[in-house]
Each structure stands twice: as structure tokens, then as C-alpha cells.
Amino acid sequence: MKSKILRVNMDELTVEFENVPEDYKNLGGRALTSQIVADEVSPKAHPLGPNNKLIFAPGIVTGTNSPNSGRISAGGKSPLTGGIKESNAGTPFAKTLAQKGIKALVIEGEPKKDKFYILKLGKDGEQFVEADDYVGKGLYKAYEDLHEEFGEGIEITGVGIAAELRAANAGISYTDPEGMSSRYSGRGGLGAVMASKGLKFIVVEEPEENMIEIKDKETFDKGRKKLANALMEHDVTKKDGALNTYGTSVLVNIINESGGLPQRNFSEGSDDRSDMVSGERKAEEIKKRGGVRPHKCSPSCIIQCSEIWTKEDGSDPVGVLEYESVWSLGPNCGIYDLDIIGELNRACNDLGLDTIEAGNTIAVAMEGGLLDFGDGEGALKLMDEIYNKTPLGRILANGAEFTGRAFGVDRVPTVKGQSMPAYDPRPIKGIGVTYATTPMGADHTAGYAIAPEIMGVGGEADPFDTKKGELSKNLQRATAAIDSAGYCLFIAFAIMDIDEGMEGVVDTVNGVLGTDYSIEDVMDFGKEGLKVEREFNEKAGFSKEDDRLPEFMKEEKLPPHNVVFDVPDEEIDSVWED
Amino acid sequence: MSGKVKVKLFAQVAEIANGKEFELEGVDVREILKVLVTEIDELEELLFKDKDHAELRDDKIVLKDGRNIDYLDGLDTEVKDGDKISIFPVVGGG
């Protein structure tokens, strides 16, 4: 195997290439980051202390020409949840790192002096550069300056002002195809872990030689074509399908109409004004403004759900406004104005904040009386508090649960300290089981029950039915495998319905690794990965009592369906049975 | 007994109809949709598998008051005054 593990020692500012241990050879992405964390990080380590580590790993197929394979996982012990964390993103950085022959980057230690560094992984070797000039700078400008300093043909990952505060909602940003800081491993505060290591940016130069080895090219090519066919055929992922035409926020209307789009800090499940921030409205505006839609977040993508949102006159591109971001910074705060949401999203990308957590934090601050629901200008001013590193800004940058405590709020939508995405679990119960049980804290991507519950994709399940343990379990296992393969999770829409697509995934993985995995093995692979994560959390002090939704969701009926979250605890716990 | 219901269309279904909202009368969802396709011809093929209006196409989602009709009585789901029908193409995201 040509690929290596690159160990970065921030105590000594040294790097070392290591051969990939036998046990790690068939791992990638999430399975690899979680395994390294489990093997090398004490579950009791302080997330911001010298004993935590930050791991980056491209997926198994990342960097190849298989469709939608441009994912990278970041992993470590989370400052937000106190448990294991993996957060993945689609970005050209993933491909470049993989083609450079880096199977994983392990960042460890912390510099003796309180300083920030840039790690350059160049054609001519690796070097550390002082990052003093970048401290306190927004990430949009920082990425521009980095391109100027290091030249073209580079991809970047880095952390912003929120991470400088070592705040639990600091994400890790990556370049998009335009070189902007709009792609994120947002969730769980891994940006603060990176900053705690004294690492501000990693700059990777495109390698002269592509180091990716494909052991069985014939099987790989066969699989790649099968997967591409499935993606081009399925109604959700095909060209001119819903994702391609309207982007991820095509979901705003259907989730709102289903009564599950949380409004004003999860106090109602729908509001007619949500249509003003829907994917349909946004696509129309982007066209008018001369933004870009559709757009790909990474080179191999054929779904192209991304876009470039701009100001009204077409200036100041933000990048994509995802469904989750539009919801969290919009309806969840009682804000129904795409321009304000766009500016809030810009501030998140610039400060280096996870948008889901940031929106929930603002909503909780609104609930706590700091400002009124619907006060968009006020929400933007809260972002200024973080820019200015004020005590209030430091509270807000630590996320919804911390802010809820600071302002005496008892309705805080979190599990294991991480706030919920854009689906209220009371009228859509399967996603609630995923929020409750995933080792990541409330996370929709970990087992996306919305597909069968709302879209009728990958089977059908009544969202009101409380028997959802089996559904969430299977989705979580399949997802853990996809996150490790390095594929965008959106391929799931196609491969759950089209067998050829699933075969394509397995063929491409087998092609790269030279293995002989079957489709059945995929679920076992996912199951093993989840077990590693679950065990880490148990050793960190979590038990099944932590696999629960907040009290208010079991007691407070959510309009318009007026339902509570009533999945019995035994059903939730069944996710972890064989 | 028939009811007057609001019908809202979304995404590509709305684009074909050049406008999103209708108020239509019928006894059940099937009848409402049959009235709808007489108003907008192009919707007939888009919504129904056949000319008998026996089955909805698999790539469409129809909600009655926020509940997918698949989990109610399908096209036979009865409607009453003030109900809302929402029609979507199959969507994805997340």
C-alpha cells in the first residue's frame, strides 16, 4: 500500500510518515477516525487537553473518479458532547489529501508556546509556518490570503475565531471548489480541538503523482458505472430531480407541511411563512441574482445539490445555504428572510461555527429573553459578540446547551449536549430514535429515518409509528459504512431503492482494496464501527440513560399534530441489540 | 359528504401548474385530484399511473393535513371543509 499515516506532533512541530498497520488497511473515513480515536485517545481525556487527538481521514474511495466520493472525516473526542465524534464533509481538500497518499492525518500534542501554526503539506515536503497574521481574521479573508501566500493549486482546512476561543461549537472548515471556506465538518466542536493543538490551517498542495492505488481496476470500473447509473436514474438524485433543481432546502416545504419543521425553538412544527425560505424560493432568487445553481461541492459529484448564494446584487458569495442551515438560522429563530439567513450563514462560515448548533443557540437565547424571536438584526449582532470575543460571545460560541444554562432555559433541544437538526422528533419518531441513540449526539445524518418516514425512499414507515428501533439500527449501520467508504450520504437515496447502486458501492470498495466484501458485509462493517464508537462513549461515562430526548419533548405537545415523543425507552434501547 | 379543500402544490409539480394553490370540492382525495387534473391537464400523467385514476404514481407524495395519505386511506381518504391537501414530487436532502 502506497498510502501512509501522517503523524503530526505539535509538541515538537515534527511530522512522521508511518506505514498503515494491518488492522487499518481496509478502513477509511469514519471507521478509521473512530478506530484511531478508540486506540489512541483515553475516553477520560479532556477534549481540549494534550491527550486528545484530531484525526482526518479521506474515505476508502475518496480521490478516485467514482461518483460522489469526495468526502473526508474528522474525528476526535468532542468538546460539545464529551463523547467520540466523527464529522464528515464534501470538499476538494478530501481528494487532494487522498491523492497525496495520506490515509489519515493524526494531530497530537500541543505546542509549548501559545501560538498558532499552518502546516503545509507541499510537493517538496512538509513545513510549519507561523500563523500570527491569521489570528482574529475571518475565514473568507483568511482563505483568500492563504491562496495568495501559498499560490494556486492548494486546498485548505482550517479553523476560525470561534476555535481561537476554544469554543465547543467551533467547526472545521474546508475549501469549496471556488476556494472559499464554505465546506464544514461542523458538528461537535472539532475546530476547538484543532485550535487546542495550536494548528490553525493545513494547506495541501496538489501532488504531482496521484498515489491512490486501485487493486482491481476492472471491478472498480464496473462498480463506478453501476453507481453512476443508479444516481442518474433515481428521482431524488437524477439531473433535474429535486436535489439538483432546488438543493437540500427543497425539504423546507415538505417537512413544514408534515408538521415537523421546528419553529421558534421547537415550539411548533409548521408555519406558513416557511415557504418564504423554501428551496423553491431560494432557487428562484439565485437565478435572479446571478448566483450558481446547481453546483458541486467536490469534483466527483454528479448529484450537484450545492449552490452559491450571494447578496441581492450578485456580490459577496456565501457558498451553499443548506436546508439545515436555512432552518436553524431561519424558522427555528422565527426568521423568514433569506437575506438575513444568508448573512447569518456567512457569519458562521467566517467565524468557523457549525450552523445547526449556531441557529439552535440563537433560538435558545431568544427563548431565554436575550432577544425576540424573529429579530434577525439582533441575531446578526450576536454574531458580532463572537467576532469581538466578548464574554457573551464566548457563551454563545459554546452552543445551545451551554447558552441554555447561562440564561436559565429549560427547553433545550439537545441529546448528549449536541442540538437537534431540522426535524422535530415528536411527529417524526424514527429520526428521534436516531437522535437519541447515535454515539454522535443529536445527528440526523447518523441514521436518516426521514427517507422512509417522509419521502418513502428506502422503504416506507409511518412517521407516527413508535416501532422504530429496527429502522434506526439498520440505517445507522448502513450510514456508518457509507461514511467510511467516503461516499456522500445522498447516494443512499439511490442505493436503497436500486440494487445496482448498492452493488456499485461494494464493487468500488472491493476494487480499491482488493477485497471480496459482499453486500451483507456492509451492514456488519457498519455494526463493527458503531460498536467501537459506543464502547468509547461507555468508557467516557455514557450509559443508556444518555440515549434519551429532552424531557419537554415527552411532555409538551407539538402543534399542529399535537403529539409528544412517545417511543418507549425499551424500543430506543433496542437499537443496540443484535 | 363533500368538502371544500385547499390544494397546495410544491417544487416541480407547482411549476407545471404555474401557481400553487387551488380550492376544490370533493368527497375524497381521489375526487379532489380528479378535479385538479381537469383544471391542469399536464398534471394527470404526472400524478396518476393510469387514466382510471386508480393509483398514484410512486414518485409523488400527497399529504392530507400533514399526514401522508399512504398512512390514511390512500386515495379513498375522505375530506371535509377546511382540509388541506399538499402535493410533492419525491424529494430528498438533509
CSV table of C-alpha atoms in Angstrom, one decimal, chain B:
chain,number,residue,atom,x,y,z
B,1,MET,CA,-70.5,14.4,2.1
B,2,SER,CA,-68.2,16.5,0.1
B,3,GLY,CA,-65.8,19.2,1.4
B,4,LYS,CA,-64.1,22.2,0.1
B,5,VAL,CA,-60.3,21.8,0.5
B,6,LYS,CA,-57.3,23.9,-0.2
B,7,VAL,CA,-54.8,22.2,-2.5
B,8,LYS,CA,-51.1,23.3,-2.5
B,9,LEU,CA,-48.5,22.1,-5.0
B,10,PHE,CA,-44.8,22.2,-4.5
B,11,ALA,CA,-41.5,22.0,-6.4
B,12,GLN,CA,-41.7,20.7,-10.0
B,13,VAL,CA,-45.5,19.9,-9.5
B,14,ALA,CA,-46.1,23.6,-8.7
B,15,GLU,CA,-44.0,24.7,-11.7
B,16,ILE,CA,-46.2,22.8,-14.1
B,17,ALA,CA,-49.3,24.3,-12.6
B,18,ASN,CA,-47.9,27.8,-12.8
B,19,GLY,CA,-49.3,28.7,-9.4
B,20,LYS,CA,-49.5,26.8,-6.2
B,21,GLU,CA,-52.9,27.0,-4.6
B,22,PHE,CA,-56.4,25.8,-5.5
B,23,GLU,CA,-59.7,25.4,-3.7
B,24,LEU,CA,-61.5,22.3,-4.8
B,25,GLU,CA,-64.5,20.3,-3.8
B,26,GLY,CA,-64.9,16.5,-3.5
B,27,VAL,CA,-65.7,13.6,-1.1
B,28,ASP,CA,-62.2,12.1,-1.0
B,29,VAL,CA,-58.6,12.7,-2.1
B,30,ARG,CA,-59.2,10.9,-5.4
B,31,GLU,CA,-62.1,13.1,-6.4
B,32,ILE,CA,-60.1,16.2,-5.4
B,33,LEU,CA,-57.2,15.2,-7.6
B,34,LYS,CA,-59.5,14.3,-10.5
B,35,VAL,CA,-60.9,17.8,-10.3
B,36,LEU,CA,-57.4,19.2,-10.2
B,37,VAL,CA,-56.3,17.3,-13.3
B,38,THR,CA,-59.2,18.6,-15.2
B,39,GLU,CA,-58.0,22.1,-14.4
B,40,ILE,CA,-54.4,21.4,-15.4
B,41,ASP,CA,-54.2,18.7,-18.0
B,42,GLU,CA,-50.4,18.1,-17.7
B,43,LEU,CA,-50.9,17.0,-14.1
B,44,GLU,CA,-52.9,13.9,-15.0
B,45,GLU,CA,-49.9,11.9,-16.2
B,46,LEU,CA,-47.7,13.4,-13.5
B,47,LEU,CA,-50.0,12.3,-10.7
B,48,PHE,CA,-51.7,9.1,-11.8
B,49,LYS,CA,-50.4,5.9,-13.1
B,50,ASP,CA,-53.4,5.4,-15.4
B,51,LYS,CA,-56.4,7.1,-16.9
B,52,ASP,CA,-58.8,5.4,-14.4
B,53,HIS,CA,-57.2,7.4,-11.6
B,54,ALA,CA,-56.8,4.1,-9.7
B,55,GLU,CA,-53.3,4.6,-8.4
B,56,LEU,CA,-51.0,7.5,-7.7
B,57,ARG,CA,-47.5,7.4,-9.3
B,58,ASP,CA,-44.8,6.2,-6.9
B,59,ASP,CA,-42.8,9.4,-7.3
B,60,LYS,CA,-45.5,11.6,-5.8
B,61,ILE,CA,-46.3,12.3,-2.2
B,62,VAL,CA,-49.7,13.5,-1.2
B,63,LEU,CA,-50.4,14.8,2.3
B,64,LYS,CA,-53.8,15.4,3.9
B,65,ASP,CA,-53.5,17.8,6.8
B,66,GLY,CA,-49.8,16.9,7.1
B,67,ARG,CA,-50.3,13.1,7.0
B,68,ASN,CA,-49.2,11.1,4.0
B,69,ILE,CA,-52.4,9.5,2.6
B,70,ASP,CA,-50.5,6.2,2.4
B,71,TYR,CA,-51.0,6.0,6.2
B,72,LEU,CA,-54.6,7.1,6.0
B,73,ASP,CA,-57.0,5.5,3.4
B,74,GLY,CA,-54.9,6.3,0.3
B,75,LEU,CA,-56.9,8.0,-2.5
B,76,ASP,CA,-60.0,7.0,-0.7
B,77,THR,CA,-59.2,9.2,2.3
B,78,GLU,CA,-62.3,11.3,2.9
B,79,VAL,CA,-62.0,15.1,3.1
B,80,LYS,CA,-64.1,17.8,4.8
B,81,ASP,CA,-64.4,21.5,4.6
B,82,GLY,CA,-61.2,23.3,5.5
B,83,ASP,CA,-58.8,20.3,5.0
B,84,LYS,CA,-55.5,20.9,3.2
B,85,ILE,CA,-54.0,18.7,0.5
B,86,SER,CA,-50.3,19.1,-0.3
B,87,ILE,CA,-48.7,17.5,-3.3
B,88,PHE,CA,-45.0,17.0,-3.8
B,89,PRO,CA,-42.6,15.2,-6.1
B,90,VAL,CA,-40.4,12.8,-4.3
B,91,VAL,CA,-37.8,15.0,-2.6
B,92,GLY,CA,-34.6,14.4,-0.8
B,93,GLY,CA,-31.9,16.4,1.1
B,94,GLY,CA,-30.9,16.6,4.7
